[in-house]
Coordinates of C-alpha atoms in Angstrom, one line a residue:
Chain A
X12 CA 0.0 0.0 0.0
X13 CA 2.2 2.8 -1.2
X14 CA -0.5 5.4 -1.9
X15 CA 0.6 9.0 -1.3
X16 CA 0.2 9.9 2.3
X17 CA -2.8 12.1 3.0
X18 CA -2.0 15.7 4.1
X19 CA -2.0 15.8 7.8
X20 CA -2.2 18.8 10.1
X21 CA 0.7 19.5 12.5
X22 CA -0.9 18.0 15.6
X23 CA -1.9 14.9 13.6
X24 CA 1.7 14.4 12.4
X25 CA 2.9 14.9 15.9
X26 CA 0.4 12.4 17.2
X27 CA 1.3 9.9 14.6
X28 CA 5.1 10.3 15.2
X29 CA 4.6 9.8 19.0
X30 CA 2.5 6.7 18.4
X31 CA 5.1 5.3 16.1
X32 CA 7.9 6.0 18.5
X33 CA 5.9 4.4 21.4
X34 CA 5.3 1.4 19.2
X35 CA 8.9 0.9 18.2
X36 CA 10.4 1.6 21.6
X37 CA 7.7 -0.5 23.3
X38 CA 8.2 -3.5 21.0
X39 CA 12.0 -3.5 21.0
X40 CA 12.9 -2.3 24.5
X41 CA 12.5 -5.6 26.5
X42 CA 14.7 -7.4 23.9
X43 CA 17.3 -4.6 23.7
X44 CA 17.4 -4.5 27.5
X45 CA 18.2 -8.3 27.6
X46 CA 20.9 -7.6 25.0
X47 CA 22.4 -4.9 27.2
X48 CA 22.1 -7.0 30.4
X49 CA 23.8 -9.9 28.7
X50 CA 27.1 -8.0 28.1
X51 CA 27.3 -6.5 31.6
X52 CA 29.2 -7.9 34.6
X53 CA 27.5 -9.1 37.7
X54 CA 28.9 -6.0 39.5
X55 CA 27.5 -3.6 36.9
X56 CA 24.1 -5.1 37.3
X57 CA 24.0 -4.7 41.1
X58 CA 23.9 -1.0 40.9
X59 CA 20.9 1.2 41.8
X60 CA 20.2 3.7 40.2
X61 CA 20.7 1.4 37.2
X62 CA 23.7 1.7 35.0
X63 CA 22.2 1.8 31.5
X64 CA 25.1 1.1 29.3
X65 CA 27.8 -1.5 30.0
X66 CA 31.3 -0.3 30.8
X67 CA 32.8 -2.7 28.3
X68 CA 31.4 -5.5 26.2
X69 CA 31.7 -8.6 28.3
X70 CA 31.0 -11.7 26.2
X71 CA 32.0 -14.2 29.0
X72 CA 28.3 -14.8 29.7
X73 CA 27.7 -16.1 26.2
X74 CA 30.6 -18.6 26.6
X75 CA 29.2 -19.6 30.0
X76 CA 25.8 -20.3 28.5
X77 CA 27.3 -23.1 26.5
X78 CA 29.6 -24.5 29.2
X79 CA 27.2 -24.4 32.1
X80 CA 24.4 -26.2 30.2
X81 CA 24.5 -28.2 27.0
X82 CA 22.9 -25.2 25.2
X83 CA 24.2 -26.0 21.8
X84 CA 22.4 -29.4 22.2
X85 CA 19.2 -27.6 23.3
X86 CA 19.5 -25.4 20.2
X87 CA 19.9 -28.3 17.9
X88 CA 17.0 -30.1 19.5
X89 CA 14.7 -27.1 19.1
X90 CA 15.8 -26.6 15.5
X91 CA 15.2 -30.3 14.7
X92 CA 11.8 -30.5 16.4
X93 CA 10.6 -27.2 15.0
X94 CA 11.6 -28.0 11.4
X95 CA 10.2 -31.5 11.4
X96 CA 7.0 -30.3 13.1
X97 CA 6.7 -27.7 10.3
X98 CA 7.3 -30.2 7.5
X99 CA 4.7 -32.7 9.0
X100 CA 2.1 -30.0 9.6
X101 CA 2.4 -28.6 6.1
X102 CA 2.4 -32.0 4.4
X103 CA -0.8 -32.9 6.3
X104 CA -2.4 -29.5 6.1
X105 CA -1.9 -28.7 2.5
X106 CA -4.0 -31.5 1.0
X107 CA -6.7 -30.9 3.6
X108 CA -6.8 -27.2 2.9
X109 CA -6.9 -27.9 -0.8
X110 CA -9.9 -30.2 -0.4
X111 CA -11.7 -27.7 1.8
X112 CA -11.1 -24.7 -0.5
X113 CA -11.4 -26.4 -3.9
X114 CA -13.6 -29.5 -3.9
X115 CA -17.3 -29.7 -3.5
X116 CA -17.6 -31.2 -0.1
X117 CA -20.9 -31.5 1.7
X118 CA -20.6 -30.1 5.2
X119 CA -17.6 -27.9 4.3
X120 CA -18.7 -25.2 6.7
X121 CA -19.0 -27.8 9.5
X122 CA -15.5 -29.1 8.8
X123 CA -14.0 -25.7 8.9
X124 CA -15.8 -25.1 12.2
X125 CA -14.4 -28.3 13.6
X126 CA -10.9 -27.2 12.6
X127 CA -11.4 -23.9 14.5
X128 CA -12.7 -25.9 17.5
X129 CA -9.5 -28.0 17.5
X130 CA -7.4 -24.8 17.6
X131 CA -9.1 -23.9 20.9
X132 CA -8.2 -27.1 22.9
X133 CA -6.3 -26.2 26.1
X134 CA -2.9 -27.8 25.9
X135 CA -2.6 -28.2 29.7
X136 CA -5.8 -30.4 29.6
X137 CA -4.0 -32.7 27.1
X138 CA -0.9 -32.9 29.2
X139 CA -1.6 -36.1 31.3
X140 CA -3.3 -38.2 28.6
X141 CA -0.7 -37.2 26.0
X142 CA 2.1 -38.0 28.5
X143 CA 0.6 -41.5 29.1
X144 CA 0.1 -42.0 25.4
X145 CA 3.8 -41.1 24.7
X146 CA 4.9 -43.3 27.6
X147 CA 2.8 -46.1 26.3
X148 CA 4.4 -46.1 22.9
X149 CA 7.9 -45.4 24.4
X150 CA 8.3 -42.0 22.9
X151 CA 9.2 -40.0 26.0
X152 CA 12.5 -38.3 25.6
X153 CA 12.4 -38.5 21.8
X154 CA 11.8 -36.0 19.0
X155 CA 8.5 -37.5 17.9
X156 CA 7.1 -36.9 21.5
X157 CA 7.1 -33.2 20.6
X158 CA 6.9 -33.3 16.8
X159 CA 3.5 -35.1 16.8
X160 CA 1.7 -32.8 19.3
X161 CA 3.3 -29.7 17.8
X162 CA 2.2 -30.6 14.3
X163 CA -1.3 -31.4 15.6
X164 CA -1.6 -28.3 17.6
X165 CA -0.5 -26.1 14.7
X166 CA -2.5 -28.0 12.1
X167 CA -5.7 -25.9 12.6
X168 CA -3.7 -22.6 12.1
X169 CA -2.0 -24.1 9.1
X170 CA -5.2 -25.3 7.5
X171 CA -7.1 -22.1 8.0
X172 CA -4.2 -20.0 6.6
X173 CA -3.8 -22.2 3.6
X174 CA -7.6 -22.3 3.0
X175 CA -7.5 -18.5 2.9
X176 CA -4.6 -18.4 0.5
X177 CA -5.9 -21.2 -1.8
X178 CA -9.3 -19.6 -2.0
X179 CA -7.8 -16.4 -3.2
X180 CA -6.4 -18.2 -6.3
X181 CA -8.9 -17.8 -9.1
X182 CA -10.6 -21.1 -10.0
X183 CA -10.6 -20.2 -13.7
X184 CA -6.8 -20.8 -13.9
X185 CA -7.3 -24.4 -12.8
X186 CA -10.4 -24.9 -14.9
X187 CA -8.4 -23.6 -17.9
X188 CA -5.7 -26.1 -17.3
X189 CA -8.3 -28.9 -17.0
X190 CA -10.0 -27.9 -20.2
X191 CA -6.6 -28.0 -21.9
X192 CA -6.5 -31.7 -20.9
X193 CA -4.7 -31.6 -17.6
X194 CA -6.0 -33.9 -14.9
X195 CA -7.1 -32.5 -11.5
X196 CA -3.8 -33.5 -10.0
X197 CA -1.9 -32.0 -12.9
X198 CA -3.8 -28.7 -12.4
X199 CA -3.0 -28.9 -8.7
X200 CA 0.8 -29.4 -9.1
X201 CA 1.3 -27.2 -12.2
X202 CA -1.1 -24.3 -11.5
X203 CA -2.3 -24.1 -7.9
X204 CA 0.8 -25.3 -6.1
X205 CA 3.2 -22.7 -7.6
X206 CA 0.7 -19.9 -7.0
X207 CA 0.1 -20.9 -3.4
X208 CA 3.8 -21.0 -2.5
X209 CA 3.6 -17.7 -0.5
X210 CA 0.7 -19.2 1.5
X211 CA 2.7 -22.3 2.2
X212 CA 5.7 -20.2 3.4
X213 CA 3.4 -18.2 5.6
X214 CA 1.7 -21.2 7.2
X215 CA 5.2 -22.8 7.7
X216 CA 6.4 -19.8 9.5
X217 CA 3.5 -19.8 11.9
X218 CA 4.0 -23.5 12.7
X219 CA 7.7 -23.0 13.1
X220 CA 7.3 -20.1 15.6
X221 CA 4.6 -22.0 17.6
X222 CA 6.9 -25.1 17.8
X223 CA 10.0 -23.1 18.7
X224 CA 8.1 -21.3 21.5
X225 CA 6.3 -24.2 23.1
X226 CA 7.2 -24.8 26.7
X227 CA 4.7 -27.0 28.6
X228 CA 4.9 -30.2 26.7
X229 CA 8.7 -29.8 26.2
X230 CA 9.1 -29.3 29.9
X231 CA 7.0 -32.5 30.7
X232 CA 7.8 -35.0 28.0
X233 CA 11.5 -34.6 27.3
X234 CA 13.0 -34.5 30.8
X235 CA 16.5 -35.9 29.9
X236 CA 19.0 -33.0 29.8
X237 CA 20.2 -33.9 26.3
X238 CA 16.6 -33.9 25.0
X239 CA 15.7 -30.4 26.3
X240 CA 14.6 -27.6 24.0
X241 CA 15.8 -24.0 24.3
X242 CA 12.5 -22.7 25.8
X243 CA 13.0 -25.1 28.7
X244 CA 16.8 -24.6 28.5
X245 CA 16.7 -20.9 29.3
X246 CA 14.9 -21.7 32.6
X247 CA 17.7 -24.0 33.7
X248 CA 20.2 -21.3 34.7
X249 CA 18.3 -20.2 37.8
X250 CA 19.4 -21.8 41.0
X251 CA 17.1 -22.4 44.0
X252 CA 17.4 -18.9 45.2
X253 CA 19.9 -17.2 42.9
X254 CA 19.2 -15.7 39.5
X255 CA 22.4 -15.1 37.5
X256 CA 20.7 -12.5 35.3
X257 CA 23.6 -11.8 32.9
X258 CA 23.8 -15.5 32.1
X259 CA 20.0 -15.8 31.8
X260 CA 19.9 -12.7 29.6
X261 CA 22.6 -14.2 27.3
X262 CA 20.6 -17.5 27.0
X263 CA 17.4 -15.5 26.3
X264 CA 19.2 -13.6 23.5
X265 CA 20.5 -16.7 21.9
X266 CA 17.1 -18.4 22.1
X267 CA 15.3 -15.4 20.6
X268 CA 17.7 -14.7 17.7
X269 CA 16.1 -17.2 15.3
X270 CA 12.7 -15.7 15.9
X271 CA 14.0 -12.1 15.5
X272 CA 15.7 -13.1 12.2
X273 CA 12.6 -14.8 10.8
X274 CA 10.5 -11.8 11.7
X275 CA 12.9 -9.3 10.2
X276 CA 13.1 -11.3 6.9
X277 CA 9.5 -12.4 6.6
X278 CA 7.6 -9.5 8.3
X279 CA 5.2 -9.2 5.4
X280 CA 4.4 -12.9 5.2
X281 CA 3.7 -13.0 9.0
X282 CA 1.3 -10.0 8.8
X283 CA -0.4 -11.6 5.8
X284 CA -0.8 -14.9 7.6
X285 CA -2.1 -13.5 10.8
X286 CA -4.5 -11.2 9.1
X287 CA -5.8 -13.8 6.7
X288 CA -6.6 -16.6 9.2
X289 CA -7.6 -14.9 12.4
X290 CA -4.9 -17.0 14.0
X291 CA -4.5 -17.9 17.6
X292 CA -2.1 -15.9 19.8
Chain B
X22 CA -10.5 -10.1 8.1
X23 CA -11.1 -13.8 8.6
X24 CA -14.8 -13.4 8.7
X25 CA -15.4 -11.3 5.6
X26 CA -13.1 -13.4 3.5
X27 CA -15.0 -16.5 4.7
X28 CA -18.3 -15.2 3.6
X29 CA -16.9 -13.9 0.3
X30 CA -15.5 -17.3 -0.4
X31 CA -18.9 -18.9 0.0
X32 CA -20.4 -16.6 -2.6
X33 CA -17.5 -17.4 -4.9
X34 CA -18.2 -21.1 -4.8
X35 CA -19.1 -21.8 -8.4
X36 CA -22.2 -23.8 -9.0
X37 CA -20.2 -25.9 -11.4
X38 CA -22.3 -28.2 -13.4
X39 CA -21.8 -31.5 -11.6
X40 CA -21.3 -34.4 -13.8
X41 CA -22.7 -37.2 -11.8
X42 CA -20.1 -39.7 -13.1
X43 CA -17.3 -37.6 -11.6
X44 CA -19.0 -37.3 -8.2
X45 CA -17.8 -40.5 -6.5
X46 CA -14.2 -40.0 -7.5
X47 CA -14.3 -36.4 -6.3
X48 CA -15.8 -37.5 -3.0
X49 CA -13.1 -40.2 -2.6
X50 CA -10.4 -37.7 -3.4
X51 CA -11.7 -35.3 -0.8
X52 CA -11.8 -38.1 1.7
X53 CA -8.2 -39.1 1.0
X54 CA -7.0 -35.5 1.2
X55 CA -8.7 -34.9 4.5
X56 CA -7.8 -38.2 6.1
X57 CA -4.2 -37.5 7.3
X58 CA -5.3 -34.3 9.0
X59 CA -8.3 -36.0 10.6
X60 CA -6.0 -38.8 11.8
X61 CA -3.5 -36.4 13.3
X62 CA -6.1 -34.2 15.0
X63 CA -8.1 -37.1 16.4
X64 CA -5.1 -39.2 17.5
X65 CA -3.1 -36.4 19.2
X66 CA -5.9 -34.0 20.3
X67 CA -9.3 -35.5 20.3
X68 CA -8.5 -38.9 21.7
X69 CA -6.4 -37.5 24.6
X70 CA -9.2 -34.9 25.3
X71 CA -11.8 -37.7 25.5
X72 CA -9.5 -39.6 27.8
X73 CA -9.3 -36.6 30.0
X74 CA -13.1 -36.4 30.2
X75 CA -13.2 -40.2 31.0
X76 CA -10.5 -39.8 33.6
X77 CA -12.3 -37.0 35.4
X78 CA -14.8 -39.6 36.9
X79 CA -12.1 -41.9 38.1
X80 CA -9.8 -41.3 41.1
X81 CA -6.2 -41.7 40.2
X82 CA -3.5 -40.5 42.6
X83 CA 0.0 -41.6 41.8
X84 CA 1.0 -40.8 45.4
X85 CA -1.6 -43.4 46.7
X86 CA -1.0 -46.3 44.4
X87 CA -2.7 -48.7 46.8
X88 CA -6.0 -46.9 46.3
X89 CA -6.1 -48.0 42.6
X90 CA -8.3 -46.1 40.1
X91 CA -11.9 -46.6 41.3
X92 CA -14.9 -45.0 39.5
X93 CA -16.0 -42.1 41.6
X94 CA -18.6 -40.5 39.4
X95 CA -19.0 -36.8 39.9
X96 CA -17.3 -36.8 43.3
X97 CA -14.2 -35.0 42.0
X98 CA -16.5 -32.4 40.4
X99 CA -18.1 -31.9 43.8
X100 CA -14.7 -31.7 45.4
X101 CA -13.7 -29.1 42.8
X102 CA -16.6 -26.6 43.4
X103 CA -15.7 -26.7 47.1
X104 CA -11.9 -26.5 46.6
X105 CA -10.8 -23.0 47.8
X106 CA -7.6 -23.3 45.7
X107 CA -9.7 -24.0 42.5
X108 CA -12.1 -21.1 43.3
X109 CA -9.1 -18.8 43.8
X110 CA -7.5 -20.0 40.6
X111 CA -10.7 -19.5 38.7
X112 CA -11.1 -16.0 40.2
X113 CA -7.5 -15.1 39.3
X114 CA -8.0 -16.4 35.8
X115 CA -11.2 -14.4 35.2
X116 CA -9.7 -11.3 36.8
X117 CA -6.6 -11.5 34.6
X118 CA -8.7 -12.4 31.6
X119 CA -10.8 -9.2 31.9
X120 CA -7.8 -7.0 32.6
X121 CA -5.5 -8.4 30.0
X122 CA -8.1 -8.8 27.2
X123 CA -9.3 -5.2 27.9
X124 CA -5.7 -4.0 28.1
X125 CA -4.7 -5.6 24.9
X126 CA -7.5 -3.8 23.0
X127 CA -6.7 -0.5 24.6
X128 CA -3.1 -0.8 23.5
X129 CA -3.5 -2.8 20.3
X130 CA -5.9 -0.6 18.5
X131 CA -3.7 2.5 18.6
X132 CA -0.7 0.3 17.7
X133 CA -2.6 -0.9 14.6
X134 CA -3.5 2.7 13.6
X135 CA 0.1 3.8 14.1
X136 CA 1.4 0.9 12.0
X137 CA -1.2 1.4 9.3
X138 CA -0.4 5.0 8.4
X139 CA 2.2 5.2 5.7
X140 CA 5.6 6.3 7.0
X141 CA 9.3 5.9 6.4
X142 CA 9.7 3.5 9.4
X143 CA 6.8 1.2 8.4
X144 CA 9.0 -1.9 8.1
X145 CA 10.6 -1.2 11.5
X146 CA 7.1 -0.6 13.0
X147 CA 5.9 -3.9 11.6
X148 CA 8.9 -5.8 13.2
X149 CA 8.1 -4.0 16.5
X150 CA 4.6 -5.1 16.2
X151 CA 5.5 -8.8 15.5
X152 CA 8.3 -9.2 18.0
X153 CA 6.1 -9.4 21.2
X154 CA 3.7 -11.8 19.4
X155 CA 6.5 -14.1 18.3
X156 CA 8.6 -14.0 21.4
X157 CA 8.4 -17.3 23.3
X158 CA 6.0 -16.7 26.3
X159 CA 8.3 -18.3 28.8
X160 CA 11.1 -15.9 27.6
X161 CA 8.7 -13.0 27.8
X162 CA 8.1 -14.0 31.4
X163 CA 11.8 -14.2 32.2
X164 CA 12.5 -10.8 30.6
X165 CA 9.7 -9.0 32.5
X166 CA 10.7 -10.7 35.7
X167 CA 14.0 -9.0 35.2
X168 CA 12.4 -5.6 34.2
X169 CA 10.3 -5.8 37.4
X170 CA 13.2 -7.0 39.6
X171 CA 12.7 -5.7 43.1
X172 CA 16.3 -4.5 43.6
X173 CA 17.9 -3.6 40.3
X174 CA 14.9 -3.6 37.9
X175 CA 14.7 -0.9 35.3
X176 CA 11.0 -0.3 36.1
X177 CA 12.0 0.6 39.6
X178 CA 14.8 2.8 38.3
X179 CA 12.5 4.8 36.1
X180 CA 10.0 5.2 38.9
X181 CA 12.6 6.4 41.4
X182 CA 14.3 8.7 38.8
X183 CA 11.0 10.4 37.9
X184 CA 10.2 10.7 41.6
X185 CA 7.0 8.6 41.4
X186 CA 8.3 6.4 44.3
X187 CA 11.1 6.9 46.8
X188 CA 12.0 3.3 47.4
X189 CA 12.3 0.5 44.9
X190 CA 9.1 -1.6 44.9
X191 CA 9.3 -5.3 45.5
X192 CA 7.1 -6.0 42.4
X193 CA 7.0 -9.8 42.3
X194 CA 6.9 -10.5 46.0
X195 CA 4.1 -8.1 46.9
X196 CA 0.8 -9.7 46.0
X197 CA -1.0 -6.7 44.5
X198 CA 2.1 -5.5 42.6
X199 CA 2.8 -9.0 41.3
X200 CA -0.7 -9.0 39.7
X201 CA 0.0 -5.5 38.1
X202 CA 3.3 -6.8 36.8
X203 CA 1.7 -9.9 35.4
X204 CA -1.1 -7.9 33.7
X205 CA 1.4 -5.5 32.1
X206 CA 3.5 -8.4 30.8
X207 CA 0.6 -10.3 29.3
X208 CA -0.8 -7.1 27.8
X209 CA 2.7 -6.4 26.2
X210 CA 2.7 -9.9 24.8
X211 CA -0.8 -10.0 23.5
X212 CA -1.5 -6.4 22.2
X213 CA 0.4 -7.3 19.1
X214 CA -2.1 -10.0 18.2
X215 CA -5.0 -7.6 18.5
X216 CA -3.0 -5.0 16.6
X217 CA -2.3 -7.5 13.8
X218 CA -5.9 -8.6 13.4
X219 CA -7.1 -4.9 13.5
X220 CA -4.4 -4.0 10.9
X221 CA -5.8 -6.7 8.6
X222 CA -9.2 -5.1 9.1
X223 CA -7.9 -1.6 8.4
X224 CA -6.2 -2.8 5.2
X225 CA -9.6 -4.0 4.0
X226 CA -11.3 -0.6 4.4
X227 CA -11.2 1.3 1.2
X228 CA -9.6 4.7 1.6
X229 CA -12.4 6.4 -0.3
X230 CA -14.7 5.9 2.6
X231 CA -12.7 7.9 5.1
X232 CA -11.8 10.4 2.4
X233 CA -15.5 10.9 1.6
X234 CA -16.2 11.4 5.3
X235 CA -13.5 14.0 5.5
X236 CA -14.7 15.8 2.4
X237 CA -18.1 16.0 4.1
X238 CA -16.3 17.8 6.9
X239 CA -15.7 15.1 9.5
X240 CA -12.5 15.4 11.6
X241 CA -10.1 12.5 11.7
X242 CA -11.4 11.6 15.1
X243 CA -15.0 11.7 13.9
X244 CA -14.3 9.6 10.9
X245 CA -12.5 7.1 13.1
X246 CA -15.4 6.6 15.4
X247 CA -18.2 6.9 12.8
X248 CA -16.7 5.2 9.8
X249 CA -13.6 3.1 10.7
X250 CA -14.6 1.6 14.0
X251 CA -18.0 0.2 12.8
X252 CA -16.3 -1.4 9.8
X253 CA -13.7 -3.0 12.1
X254 CA -16.5 -4.8 14.0
X255 CA -15.8 -8.3 12.5
X256 CA -12.0 -8.0 13.0
X257 CA -12.5 -6.8 16.6
X258 CA -14.9 -9.7 17.3
X259 CA -12.5 -12.3 16.0
X260 CA -9.6 -10.8 17.9
X261 CA -11.8 -10.7 21.1
X262 CA -12.7 -14.4 20.9
X263 CA -9.2 -15.6 20.2
X264 CA -7.9 -13.4 23.0
X265 CA -10.5 -14.7 25.4
X266 CA -9.5 -18.3 24.6
X267 CA -5.8 -17.6 25.2
X268 CA -6.6 -15.7 28.4
X269 CA -8.5 -18.5 30.1
X270 CA -5.7 -20.9 29.1
X271 CA -2.8 -18.7 30.2
X272 CA 0.1 -20.7 31.6
X273 CA 3.7 -19.9 30.6
X274 CA 4.0 -16.3 31.9
X275 CA 2.3 -16.8 35.3
X276 CA 4.4 -20.1 35.7
X277 CA 7.6 -18.2 35.1
X278 CA 6.6 -15.4 37.6
X279 CA 5.7 -18.0 40.3
X280 CA 9.2 -19.5 39.8
X281 CA 10.6 -16.1 40.8
X282 CA 8.2 -15.6 43.8
X283 CA 6.9 -19.0 44.8
X284 CA 4.3 -18.1 47.4
X285 CA 2.0 -16.0 45.1
X286 CA -1.5 -17.5 45.4
X287 CA -2.8 -14.5 43.4
X288 CA -0.7 -15.5 40.4
X289 CA -2.0 -19.1 40.2
X290 CA -4.2 -19.4 37.1
X291 CA -6.3 -22.4 36.2
X292 CA -3.7 -23.5 33.8
X293 CA -0.9 -23.4 36.5
X294 CA -3.2 -25.2 39.0
X295 CA -3.9 -28.0 36.6
X296 CA -0.2 -28.3 35.8
X297 CA 0.7 -28.5 39.5
X298 CA -2.1 -31.0 40.2
X299 CA -0.9 -33.3 37.5
X300 CA 2.9 -33.0 37.6
X301 CA 3.6 -31.9 41.1
X302 CA 0.8 -33.5 43.2
X303 CA 0.5 -36.4 40.7
X304 CA -3.2 -36.4 41.2
X305 CA -4.2 -37.4 37.7
X306 CA -7.8 -38.0 38.4
X307 CA -8.5 -34.6 39.9
X308 CA -6.3 -32.9 37.3
X309 CA -8.6 -34.4 34.7
X310 CA -11.6 -33.0 36.5
X311 CA -10.0 -29.5 36.5
X312 CA -9.1 -30.0 32.8
X313 CA -12.7 -30.8 32.1
X314 CA -13.8 -27.6 33.7
X315 CA -11.2 -25.6 31.6
X316 CA -12.2 -27.4 28.5
X317 CA -15.9 -26.5 29.1
X318 CA -15.0 -22.9 29.4
X319 CA -12.9 -23.0 26.2
X320 CA -15.7 -24.8 24.4
X321 CA -18.2 -22.2 25.5
X322 CA -16.1 -19.4 24.0
X323 CA -15.6 -21.5 20.8
X324 CA -19.3 -21.9 20.5
X325 CA -19.6 -18.1 20.7
X326 CA -17.1 -17.9 17.8
X327 CA -18.9 -20.4 15.7
X328 CA -22.2 -18.7 16.2
X329 CA -20.6 -15.4 15.3
X330 CA -19.0 -16.8 12.1
X331 CA -22.2 -18.6 11.1
X332 CA -24.2 -15.5 11.7
X333 CA -21.9 -13.6 9.3
X334 CA -22.4 -16.3 6.7
X335 CA -26.1 -16.4 6.7

């Protein structure tokens, strides 16, 4: 939307600038504050009034994050679990979304409603039965113990987003391909699929972020230290009574970096996805 | 936006001349395409949920293995409505819910308006909008626990520097203040979501409408309240229902705060109480009963959503 900006009066421009500044400062400050905290020394932190800028850049905390806990392993676990959850969710959601947006299905509205209902299941209510299920099939402390629930929990969001994107692709294109002698599957792979690539990317991003951020199931199912994910890993630095904040801050920064990068690169896709589907927070 | 697109889509359904010979194969294809999703949803979400509902009428305490798992009918439900800890958790959840859902709209709508107006920093504004939404909730909890730290927290620093208070406040270990800190944290985290849904709504409003209102002599404020806000109705309703659902289920952030200040009964939400009942007290039977209660509330809000969407389609 690059229309010329409407002419604003001075107070309006002032108001808009203030709102934008508040938005940008408010959104970034907590993360920036962790960044600053992570390069301070314990001594610099224990000052009041607060010392805002570090005296020197102290990266020892970052080194300690990796030596005090197997954080590299946590990171690898999170990456593996999130990527595989994303692949599984998309592979399952795409055909379902295609069927829901393209085929003449009786009870289509009811099916979409059911999908929404699934997105509203409280995860904490599933904790015990899922735990027993995973224990029953000997999957505790394994990647599938998280991949299966993450894919399932993100599936409604992925389906609704993809349905919105697929439905925006004109049916005429597909019909034309089919008139030209293409089969339905051919029309799907040669016409619909390439056009829906942005939708698939958007849905994949939403699933990845959900999986990277999940805490409760990761906390409860994968309790062996070498199977922990980063969202649980960042909580492992606090002692019974002590909170080594520079260390926690460094771990928090490392754990958030992938999210920040994804957001910065794919901001438009995220906005498109969230506004298209009416997706869960 | 979800709702208008949905109804639009319904009207776009072509009434394609159905060739009856193709019908069975198309139905079979639809079935095959939907099957994997149905299996995953039923196997990993629906089946465990039904198990929870079944378990809620059986006693099952891992700390009393000799008692076995006898059928107790609605006994645990009766226990629940007389359980002061449950009632407290329910009150906390509803109280947080009202404050955080309301707060996220008060903050989110202006955020959306700010991000919507064209400006040179639009990309940056969009990232600032997305960051709180995408931040892992448990990390948000940790960050804000540090911001609200009772001794060296930056919130205290700003309050003391501006002269609002003389002594640093012990945010997380003072019951009333801990609630305030939790509400601020959750509002920071969730306003983005409201803002993004509203932004979607704003992008769907043709500029002509507001311009026409202004040509007719309306001020910007008037055109906001008379033209834009009514058109945002569907987006606001969708945002409200999704926020309400996530509010009654809130777990990660209160859980992190309680780790920092263990004795805070006011911070225990329904989600946290269910977690503790299952994992810490190992009372699987009663946890299932509590889960049943939470599920019913969620289902109620879902029904509201369905009614709303259906109403829009009709």
